[in-house]
Coordinates of C-alpha atoms and ligand atoms in Angstrom, one line a residue:
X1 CA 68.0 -77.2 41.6
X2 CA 65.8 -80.0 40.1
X3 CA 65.5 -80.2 36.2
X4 CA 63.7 -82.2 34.0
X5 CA 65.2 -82.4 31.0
X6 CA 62.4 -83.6 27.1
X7 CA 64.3 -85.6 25.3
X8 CA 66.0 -89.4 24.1
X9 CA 69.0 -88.6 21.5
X10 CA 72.4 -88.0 21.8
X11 CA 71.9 -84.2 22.3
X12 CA 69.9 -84.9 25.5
X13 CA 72.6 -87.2 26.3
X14 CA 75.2 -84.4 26.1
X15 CA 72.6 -82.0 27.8
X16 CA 72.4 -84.2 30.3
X17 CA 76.2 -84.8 30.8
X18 CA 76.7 -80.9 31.2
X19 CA 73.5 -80.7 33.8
X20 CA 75.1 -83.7 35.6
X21 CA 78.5 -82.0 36.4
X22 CA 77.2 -78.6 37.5
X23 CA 77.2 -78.3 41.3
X24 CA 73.6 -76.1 40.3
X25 CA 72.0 -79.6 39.5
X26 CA 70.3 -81.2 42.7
X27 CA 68.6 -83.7 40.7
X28 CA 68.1 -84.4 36.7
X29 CA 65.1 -86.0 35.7
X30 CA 65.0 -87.0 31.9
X31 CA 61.8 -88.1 30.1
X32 CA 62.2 -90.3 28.1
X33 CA 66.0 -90.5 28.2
X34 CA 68.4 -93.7 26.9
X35 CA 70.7 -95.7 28.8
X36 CA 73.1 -93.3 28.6
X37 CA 71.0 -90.9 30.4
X38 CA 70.0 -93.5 32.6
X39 CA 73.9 -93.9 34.1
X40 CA 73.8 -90.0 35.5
X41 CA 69.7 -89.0 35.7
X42 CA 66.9 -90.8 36.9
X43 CA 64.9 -91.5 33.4
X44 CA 61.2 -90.9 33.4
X45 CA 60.5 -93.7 30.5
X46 CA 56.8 -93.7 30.7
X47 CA 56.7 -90.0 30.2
X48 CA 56.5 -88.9 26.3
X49 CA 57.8 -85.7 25.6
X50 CA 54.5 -84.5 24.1
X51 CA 52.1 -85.3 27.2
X52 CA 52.0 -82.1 29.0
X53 CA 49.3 -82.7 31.5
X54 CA 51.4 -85.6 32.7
X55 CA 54.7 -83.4 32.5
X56 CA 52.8 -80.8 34.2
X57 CA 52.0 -83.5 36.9
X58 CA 55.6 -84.7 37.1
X59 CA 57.0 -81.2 37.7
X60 CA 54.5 -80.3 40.5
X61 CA 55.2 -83.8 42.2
X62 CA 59.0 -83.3 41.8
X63 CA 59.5 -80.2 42.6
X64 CA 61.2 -79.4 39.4
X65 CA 62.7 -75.8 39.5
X66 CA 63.7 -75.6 35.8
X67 CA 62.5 -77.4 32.1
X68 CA 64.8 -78.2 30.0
X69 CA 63.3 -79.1 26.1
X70 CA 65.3 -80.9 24.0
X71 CA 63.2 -81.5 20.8
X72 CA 61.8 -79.5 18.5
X73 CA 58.0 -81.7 18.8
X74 CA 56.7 -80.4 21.9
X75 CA 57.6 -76.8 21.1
X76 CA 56.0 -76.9 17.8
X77 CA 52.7 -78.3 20.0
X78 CA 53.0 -75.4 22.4
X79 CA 54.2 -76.8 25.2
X80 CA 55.5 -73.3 26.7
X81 CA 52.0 -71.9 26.1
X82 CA 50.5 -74.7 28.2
X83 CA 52.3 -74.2 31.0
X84 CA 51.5 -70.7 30.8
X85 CA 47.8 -71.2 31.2
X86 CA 48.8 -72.4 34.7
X87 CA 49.1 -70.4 37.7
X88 CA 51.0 -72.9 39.3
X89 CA 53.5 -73.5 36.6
X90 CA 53.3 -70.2 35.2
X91 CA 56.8 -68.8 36.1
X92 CA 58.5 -72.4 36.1
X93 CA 61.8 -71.5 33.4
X94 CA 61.5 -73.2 30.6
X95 CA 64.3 -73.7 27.9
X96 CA 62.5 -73.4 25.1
X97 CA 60.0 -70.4 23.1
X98 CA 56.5 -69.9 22.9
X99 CA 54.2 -71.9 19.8
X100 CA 54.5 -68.5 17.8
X101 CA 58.1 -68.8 18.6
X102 CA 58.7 -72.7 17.1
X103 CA 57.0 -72.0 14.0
X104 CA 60.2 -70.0 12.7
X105 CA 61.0 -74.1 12.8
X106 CA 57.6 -75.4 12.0
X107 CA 56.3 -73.4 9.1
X108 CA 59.2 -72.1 6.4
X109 CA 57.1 -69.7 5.0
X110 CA 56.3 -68.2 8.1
X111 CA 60.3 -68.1 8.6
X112 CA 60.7 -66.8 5.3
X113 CA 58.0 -64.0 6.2
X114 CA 60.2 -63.3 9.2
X115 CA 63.4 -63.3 7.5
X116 CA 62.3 -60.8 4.7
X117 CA 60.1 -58.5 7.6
X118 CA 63.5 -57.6 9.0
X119 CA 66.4 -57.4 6.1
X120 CA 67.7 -61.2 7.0
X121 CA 69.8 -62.0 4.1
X122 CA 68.3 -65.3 2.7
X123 CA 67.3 -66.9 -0.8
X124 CA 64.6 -65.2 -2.8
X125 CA 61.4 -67.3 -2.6
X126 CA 58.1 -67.7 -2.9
X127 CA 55.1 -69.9 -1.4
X128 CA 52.7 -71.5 -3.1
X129 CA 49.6 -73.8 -2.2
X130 CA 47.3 -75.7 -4.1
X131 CA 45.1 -72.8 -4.9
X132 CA 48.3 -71.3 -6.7
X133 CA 49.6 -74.3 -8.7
X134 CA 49.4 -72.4 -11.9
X135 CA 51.3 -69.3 -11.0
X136 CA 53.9 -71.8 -9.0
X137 CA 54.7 -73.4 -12.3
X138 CA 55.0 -70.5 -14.2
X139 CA 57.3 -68.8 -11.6
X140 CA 59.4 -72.0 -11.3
X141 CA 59.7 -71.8 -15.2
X142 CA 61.2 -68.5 -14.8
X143 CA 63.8 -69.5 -12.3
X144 CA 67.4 -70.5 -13.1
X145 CA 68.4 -74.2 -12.1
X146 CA 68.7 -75.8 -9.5
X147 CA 65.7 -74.8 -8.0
X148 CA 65.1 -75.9 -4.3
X149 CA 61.9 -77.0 -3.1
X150 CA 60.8 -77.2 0.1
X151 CA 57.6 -78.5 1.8
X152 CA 56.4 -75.6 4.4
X153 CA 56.2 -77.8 7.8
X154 CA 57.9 -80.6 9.4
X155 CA 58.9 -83.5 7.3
X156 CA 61.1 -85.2 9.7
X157 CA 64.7 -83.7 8.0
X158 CA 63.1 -85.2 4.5
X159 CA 61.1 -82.1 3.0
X160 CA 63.9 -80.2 0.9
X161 CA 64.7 -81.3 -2.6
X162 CA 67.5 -79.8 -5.0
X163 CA 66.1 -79.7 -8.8
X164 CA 68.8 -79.7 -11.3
X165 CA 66.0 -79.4 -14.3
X166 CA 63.1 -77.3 -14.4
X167 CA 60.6 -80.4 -15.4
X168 CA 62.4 -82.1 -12.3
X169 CA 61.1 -79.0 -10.6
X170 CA 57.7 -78.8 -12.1
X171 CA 57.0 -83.0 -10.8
X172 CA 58.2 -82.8 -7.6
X173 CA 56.4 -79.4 -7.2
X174 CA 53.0 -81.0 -9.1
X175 CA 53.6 -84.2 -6.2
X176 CA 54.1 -82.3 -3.5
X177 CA 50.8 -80.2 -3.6
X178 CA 48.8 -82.2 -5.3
X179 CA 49.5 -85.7 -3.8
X180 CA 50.7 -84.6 -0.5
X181 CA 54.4 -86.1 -1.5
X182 CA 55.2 -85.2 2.8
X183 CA 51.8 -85.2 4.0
X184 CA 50.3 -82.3 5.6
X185 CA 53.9 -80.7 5.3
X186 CA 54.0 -80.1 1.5
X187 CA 50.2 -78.2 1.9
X188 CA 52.2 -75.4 0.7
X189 CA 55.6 -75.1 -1.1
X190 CA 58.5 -72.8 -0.7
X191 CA 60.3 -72.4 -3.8
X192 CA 63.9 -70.7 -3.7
X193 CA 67.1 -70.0 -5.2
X194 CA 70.1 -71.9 -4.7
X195 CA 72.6 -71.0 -3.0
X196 CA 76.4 -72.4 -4.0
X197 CA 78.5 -72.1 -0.9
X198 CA 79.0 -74.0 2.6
X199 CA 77.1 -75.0 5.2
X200 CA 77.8 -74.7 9.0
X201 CA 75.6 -74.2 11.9
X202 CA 75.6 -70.9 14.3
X203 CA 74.1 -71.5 17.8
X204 CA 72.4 -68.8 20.0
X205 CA 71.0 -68.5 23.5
X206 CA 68.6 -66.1 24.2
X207 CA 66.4 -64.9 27.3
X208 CA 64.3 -62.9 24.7
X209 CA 66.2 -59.4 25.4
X210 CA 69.7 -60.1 25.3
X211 CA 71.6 -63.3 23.6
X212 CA 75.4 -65.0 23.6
X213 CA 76.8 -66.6 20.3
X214 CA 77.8 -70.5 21.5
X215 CA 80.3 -71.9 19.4
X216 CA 79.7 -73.2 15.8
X217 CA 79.7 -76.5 14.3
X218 CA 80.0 -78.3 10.8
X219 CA 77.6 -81.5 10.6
X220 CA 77.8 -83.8 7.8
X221 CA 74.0 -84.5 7.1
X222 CA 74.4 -87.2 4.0
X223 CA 74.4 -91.5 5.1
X224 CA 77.4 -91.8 3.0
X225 CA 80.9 -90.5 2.9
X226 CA 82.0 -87.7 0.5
X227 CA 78.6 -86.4 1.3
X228 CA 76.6 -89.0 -0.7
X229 CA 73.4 -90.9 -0.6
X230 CA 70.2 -90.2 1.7
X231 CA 69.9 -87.1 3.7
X232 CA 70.0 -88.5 7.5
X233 CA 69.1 -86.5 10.9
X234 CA 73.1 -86.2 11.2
X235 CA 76.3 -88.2 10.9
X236 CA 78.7 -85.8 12.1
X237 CA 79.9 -82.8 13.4
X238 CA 83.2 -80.8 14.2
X239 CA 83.6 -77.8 16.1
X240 CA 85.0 -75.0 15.7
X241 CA 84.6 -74.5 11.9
X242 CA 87.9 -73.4 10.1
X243 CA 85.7 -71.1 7.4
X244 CA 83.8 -69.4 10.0
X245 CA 86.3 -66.7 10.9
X246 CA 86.0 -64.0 13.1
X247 CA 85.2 -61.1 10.6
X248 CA 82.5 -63.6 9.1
X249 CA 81.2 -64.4 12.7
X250 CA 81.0 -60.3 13.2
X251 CA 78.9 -60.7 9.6
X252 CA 76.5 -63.4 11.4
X253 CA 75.6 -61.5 14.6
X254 CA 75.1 -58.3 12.9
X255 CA 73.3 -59.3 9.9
X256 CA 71.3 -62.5 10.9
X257 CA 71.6 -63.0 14.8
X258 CA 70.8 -59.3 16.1
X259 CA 68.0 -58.7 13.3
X260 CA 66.4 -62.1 14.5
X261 CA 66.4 -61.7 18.1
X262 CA 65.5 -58.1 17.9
X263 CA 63.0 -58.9 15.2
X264 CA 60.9 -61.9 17.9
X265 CA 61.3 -58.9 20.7
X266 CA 59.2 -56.6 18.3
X267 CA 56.6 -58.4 17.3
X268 CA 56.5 -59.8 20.8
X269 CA 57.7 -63.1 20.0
X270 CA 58.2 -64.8 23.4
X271 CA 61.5 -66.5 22.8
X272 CA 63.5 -67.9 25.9
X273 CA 65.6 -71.1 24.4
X274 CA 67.9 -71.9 21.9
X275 CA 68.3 -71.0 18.3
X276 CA 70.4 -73.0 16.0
X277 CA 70.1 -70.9 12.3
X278 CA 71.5 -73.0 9.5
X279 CA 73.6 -70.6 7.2
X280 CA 75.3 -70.9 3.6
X281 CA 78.4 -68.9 3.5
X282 CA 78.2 -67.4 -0.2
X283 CA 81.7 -65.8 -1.0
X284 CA 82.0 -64.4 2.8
X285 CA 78.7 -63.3 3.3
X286 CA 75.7 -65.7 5.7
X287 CA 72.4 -66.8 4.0
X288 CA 70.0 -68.0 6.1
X289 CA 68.9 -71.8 5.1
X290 CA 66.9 -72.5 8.2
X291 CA 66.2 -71.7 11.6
X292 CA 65.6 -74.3 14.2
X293 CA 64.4 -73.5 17.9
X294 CA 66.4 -76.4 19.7
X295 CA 69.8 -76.9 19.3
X296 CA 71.7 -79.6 16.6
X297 CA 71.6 -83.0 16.9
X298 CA 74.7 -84.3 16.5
X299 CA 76.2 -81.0 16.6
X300 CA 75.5 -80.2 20.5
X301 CA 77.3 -83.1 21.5
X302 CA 80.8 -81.4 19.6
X303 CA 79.4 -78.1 21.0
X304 CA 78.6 -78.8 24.6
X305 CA 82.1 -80.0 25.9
X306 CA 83.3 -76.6 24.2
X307 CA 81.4 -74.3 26.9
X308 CA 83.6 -74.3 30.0
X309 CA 81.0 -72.0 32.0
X310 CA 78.1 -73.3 34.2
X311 CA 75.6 -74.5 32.0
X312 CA 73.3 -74.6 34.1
X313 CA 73.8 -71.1 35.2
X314 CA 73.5 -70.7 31.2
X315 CA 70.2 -72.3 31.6
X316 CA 68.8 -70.5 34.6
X317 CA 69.6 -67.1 33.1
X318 CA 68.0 -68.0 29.7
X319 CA 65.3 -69.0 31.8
X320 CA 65.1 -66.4 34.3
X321 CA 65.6 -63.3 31.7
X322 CA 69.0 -62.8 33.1
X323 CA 71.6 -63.6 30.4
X324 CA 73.0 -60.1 30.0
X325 CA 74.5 -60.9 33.5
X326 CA 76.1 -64.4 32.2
X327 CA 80.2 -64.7 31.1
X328 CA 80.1 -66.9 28.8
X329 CA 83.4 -69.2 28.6
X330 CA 84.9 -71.2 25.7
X331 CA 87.1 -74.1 25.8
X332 CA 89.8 -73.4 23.0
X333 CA 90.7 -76.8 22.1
X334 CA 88.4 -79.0 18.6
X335 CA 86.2 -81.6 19.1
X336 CA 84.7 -83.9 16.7
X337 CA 81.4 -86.0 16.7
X338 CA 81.0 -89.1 14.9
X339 CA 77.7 -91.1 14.9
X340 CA 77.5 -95.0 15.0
X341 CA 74.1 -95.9 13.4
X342 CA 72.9 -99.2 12.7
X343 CA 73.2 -100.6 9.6
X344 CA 70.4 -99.6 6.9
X345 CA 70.0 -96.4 8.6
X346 CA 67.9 -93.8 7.4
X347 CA 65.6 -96.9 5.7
X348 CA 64.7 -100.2 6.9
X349 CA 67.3 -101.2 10.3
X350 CA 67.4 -103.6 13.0
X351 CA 67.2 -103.3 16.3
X352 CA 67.8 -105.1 20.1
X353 CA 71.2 -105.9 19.0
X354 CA 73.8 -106.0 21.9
X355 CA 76.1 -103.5 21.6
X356 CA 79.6 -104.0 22.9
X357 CA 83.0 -102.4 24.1
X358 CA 80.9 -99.6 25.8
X359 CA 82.5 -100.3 29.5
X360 CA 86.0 -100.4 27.6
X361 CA 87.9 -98.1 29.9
X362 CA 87.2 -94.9 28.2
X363 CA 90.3 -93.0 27.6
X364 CA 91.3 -89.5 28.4
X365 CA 89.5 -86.7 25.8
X366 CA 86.5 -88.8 24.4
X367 CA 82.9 -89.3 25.3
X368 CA 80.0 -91.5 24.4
X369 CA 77.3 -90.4 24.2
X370 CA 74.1 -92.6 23.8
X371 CA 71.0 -91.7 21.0
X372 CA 68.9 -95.0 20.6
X373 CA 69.8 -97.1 23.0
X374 CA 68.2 -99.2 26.0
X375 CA 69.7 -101.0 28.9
X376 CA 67.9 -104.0 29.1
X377 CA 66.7 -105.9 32.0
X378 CA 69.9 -108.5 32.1
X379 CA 72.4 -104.9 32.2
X380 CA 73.1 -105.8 28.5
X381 CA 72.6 -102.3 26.4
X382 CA 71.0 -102.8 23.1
X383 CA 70.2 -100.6 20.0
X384 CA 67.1 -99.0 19.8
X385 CA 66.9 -96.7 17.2
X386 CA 68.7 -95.7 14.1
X387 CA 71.0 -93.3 15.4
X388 CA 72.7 -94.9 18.0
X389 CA 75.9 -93.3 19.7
X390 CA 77.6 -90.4 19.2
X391 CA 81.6 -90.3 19.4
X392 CA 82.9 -86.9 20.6
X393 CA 86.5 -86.7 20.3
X394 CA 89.0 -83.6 21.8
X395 CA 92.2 -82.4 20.7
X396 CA 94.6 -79.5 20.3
X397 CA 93.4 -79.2 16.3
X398 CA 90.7 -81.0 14.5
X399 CA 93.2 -83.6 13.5
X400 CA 93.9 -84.9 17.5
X401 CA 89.9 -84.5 17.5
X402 CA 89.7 -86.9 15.1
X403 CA 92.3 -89.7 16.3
X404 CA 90.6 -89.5 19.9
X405 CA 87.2 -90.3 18.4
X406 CA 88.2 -92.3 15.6
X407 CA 90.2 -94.5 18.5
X408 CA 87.3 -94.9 20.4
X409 CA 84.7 -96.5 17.1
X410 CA 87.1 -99.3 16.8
X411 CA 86.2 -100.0 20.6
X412 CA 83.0 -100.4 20.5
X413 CA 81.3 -103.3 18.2
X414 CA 77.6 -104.2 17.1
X415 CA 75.9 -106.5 14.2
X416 CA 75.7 -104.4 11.2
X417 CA 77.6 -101.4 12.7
X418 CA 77.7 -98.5 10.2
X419 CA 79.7 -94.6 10.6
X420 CA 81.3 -92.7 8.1
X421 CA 85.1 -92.4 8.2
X422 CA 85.4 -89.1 6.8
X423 CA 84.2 -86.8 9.0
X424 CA 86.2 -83.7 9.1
X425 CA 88.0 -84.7 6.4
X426 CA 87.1 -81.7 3.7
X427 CA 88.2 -79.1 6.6
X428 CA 91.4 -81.1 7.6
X429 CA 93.2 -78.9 4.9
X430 CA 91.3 -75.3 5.2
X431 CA 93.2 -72.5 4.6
X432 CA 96.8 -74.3 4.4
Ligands
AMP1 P1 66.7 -77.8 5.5 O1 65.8 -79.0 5.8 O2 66.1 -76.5 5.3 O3 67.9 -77.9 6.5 O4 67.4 -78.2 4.1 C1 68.2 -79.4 4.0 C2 69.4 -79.1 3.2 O5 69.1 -78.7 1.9 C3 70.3 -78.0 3.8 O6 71.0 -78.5 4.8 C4 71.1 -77.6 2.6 O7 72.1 -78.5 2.4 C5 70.1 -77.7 1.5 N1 69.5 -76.5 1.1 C6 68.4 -75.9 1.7 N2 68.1 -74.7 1.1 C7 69.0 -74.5 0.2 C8 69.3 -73.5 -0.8 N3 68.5 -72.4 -0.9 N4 70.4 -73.6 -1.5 C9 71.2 -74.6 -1.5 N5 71.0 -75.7 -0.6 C10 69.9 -75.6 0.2
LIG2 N1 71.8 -82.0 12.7 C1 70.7 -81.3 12.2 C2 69.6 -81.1 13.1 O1 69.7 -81.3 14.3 O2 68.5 -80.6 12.6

């Protein structure tokens, strides 16, 4: 089978790396890809993820049997619903839903809409827009702190802010609608509860009819360590997650992941991808945070080496409407996922520096994979973006997860170098 796989982080690195090893795979195309990819695909690196007539082009010239898309961008754009218009690409797979489908990730009210249309537990909110201001303020008055704001689309992992006071609340709220604090994003405001519990992240696969649970992941979001300082797209992640036992795992599929899928099927929702829902645990019991229609970045990369089936028999029967048919099998041992991001990271950072200890021999139970990287022309790989590798570790427990990634940081060496050391840490001691 030939694939062409949207993406250039670490999670289409680990995408990649799974599509690699499966005797399915012919030949892997990624567009853009890293220099990661680039050592097991042929990149596309002229290709951006969002040009659809030329990634219509490129599948009909390549043969490509199956699309793989790895970011949330093009979905949000409609890039399923373009292909659709096509007679020619009409019934190529694609990994990833429909416009309609993307805006449970591209609009929150219209995933808050969802969520309360079919009994999804989640925090009490309400929208407002500029129109509203007045009754906004007056319902925020009425609200017990902290109050959560959040701008309705896509503000690039910045658009949620956690009010201690109410006339915190009231600026924020005033600067988000009335001076576009995120842009077009904060147009209209979600304002919620809080919810005091914690996180993790539950992955799903769906064809649209049926759906299989993958495993779940932790990811540490914050730059620094004991979970401080600027929000970032993801420092961490481990996998499994010691709080998300199997009674509250029975919670999640029958309160949040059945009611979801079931609730896209009836109100004919195409939805053929994955979807990664961000839950609070509250006392035992899942609150929906967010739903996103890819899945986590860095949290595939701990989640990936966990499936032992095909993936891309996975793929195919997402793709193909046959997942009812699919086993799915589970690796039993932890892995952990550190990220190595250059310094300055999530403001102002360098890049081009040389990056070394990657050809290191690697050693048994850890892999690298590349985010913002590039091989230059000399062979020498450089960094290229904020986020720039991803150290997935396995072991027997979280713990041996740990010392096989932790080993492999001190390997690898670049000006400014920056990870957190304590990921993991908080869960090392769960339930002892
Ligand atoms: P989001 O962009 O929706 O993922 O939100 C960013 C972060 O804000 C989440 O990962 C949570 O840590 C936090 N957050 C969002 N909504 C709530 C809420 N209702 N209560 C408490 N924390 C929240
Ligand atoms: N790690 C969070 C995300 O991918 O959105």
């Amino acid at each position: 089978m030939n694939i062409l796989l949207l993406g250039s982080g670490g999670r289409e690195h680990a995408f990649a790396w799974k599509i690699a090893n499966s005797p399915k795979c012919t030949q892997l195309f990624v567009a853009p890809g890293n220099a990661g990819t680039l050592q097991i695909a042929t990149n596309v690196e002229d290709l951006a993820v969002t040009d659809f007539e030329g990634i219509k082009r490129f599948v009909l010239d390549h043969s490509i049997d199956m699309l793989v898309v790895g970011p949330e961008e093009p979905l949000v754009k409609g890039i399923v619903d373009f292909f659709e218009k096509f007679p020619e690409t009409r019934n190529l797979p694609i990994i990833g839903p429909s416009q309609t489908g993307a805006t449970l990730e591209g609009s929150k009210d219209f995933s808050k809409r969802f969520m309360k249309r079919h009994g999804i537990p989640t925090a009490a909110s309400e929208t407002f827009t500029a129109q509203s201001i007045n009754e906004g303020l007056v319902f925020i008055k009425s609200q017990p702190t902290p109050i959560v704001l959040k701008a309705d689309g896509l503000a690039a992992g910045k658009g949620v802010l956690i009010c201690e006071t109410h006339a915190e609340a009231e600026k924020n709220f005033k600067a988000m609608l009335l001076d576009e604090k995120f842009g077009e994003a904060s147009k209209k405001v979600v304002v919620e509860a809080f919810l005091d519990g914690i996180e993790l992240s539950v992955f799903v696969a769906t064809d649209g009819e049926s759906y299989k649970i993958l495993p779940e992941a932790k990811d540490y979001k914050r730059i620094g360590e004991k979970d401080q300082g600027l929000n970032t797209g993801g420092m961490g992640a481990v996998s499994p997650v010691p709080f998300a036992t199997t009674s509250f795992m029975k919670k999640v599929e029958e309160k949040v992941v059945k009611p979801t899928v079931k609730g896209l099927k009836e109100e004919k929702i195409k939805y053929t991808g994955f979807l990664f829902i961000g839950l609070m645990n509250v006392d035992g019991d899942p609150f929906v945070i967010e739903y996103n229609v890819r899945m986590g970045d860095p949290e595939t990369q701990a989640v990936l080496p966990r499936i032992k089936s095909d993936f891309v028999d996975l793929l195919y029967a997402m793709g193909t409407g046959r997942l009812s048919n699919y086993q799915i099998e589970l690796e039993s041992f932890s892995t952990s996922t550190v990220v190595m991001v250059a310094g300055g990271y999530p403001d102002v950072y360098e890049k081009g520096n040389p990056i070394e200890g990657l050809n290191t021999a690697q050693k048994d139970k850890v892999l690298t994979f590349h985010a913002g990287t590039k091989m230059e022309k000399n062979g020498q790989v450089t960094t290229q973006g904020g986020r720039v590798l991803g150290i997935t570790g396995m072991g027997n427990n979280l713990e041996e997860a740990l010392d096989k990634t932790y080993a492999r940081t001190r390997e690898i060496c670049w000006k400014d170098v920056y990870f957190r050391k304590d990921i993991g840490q908080d869960l090392l001691n769960f339930g002892k």
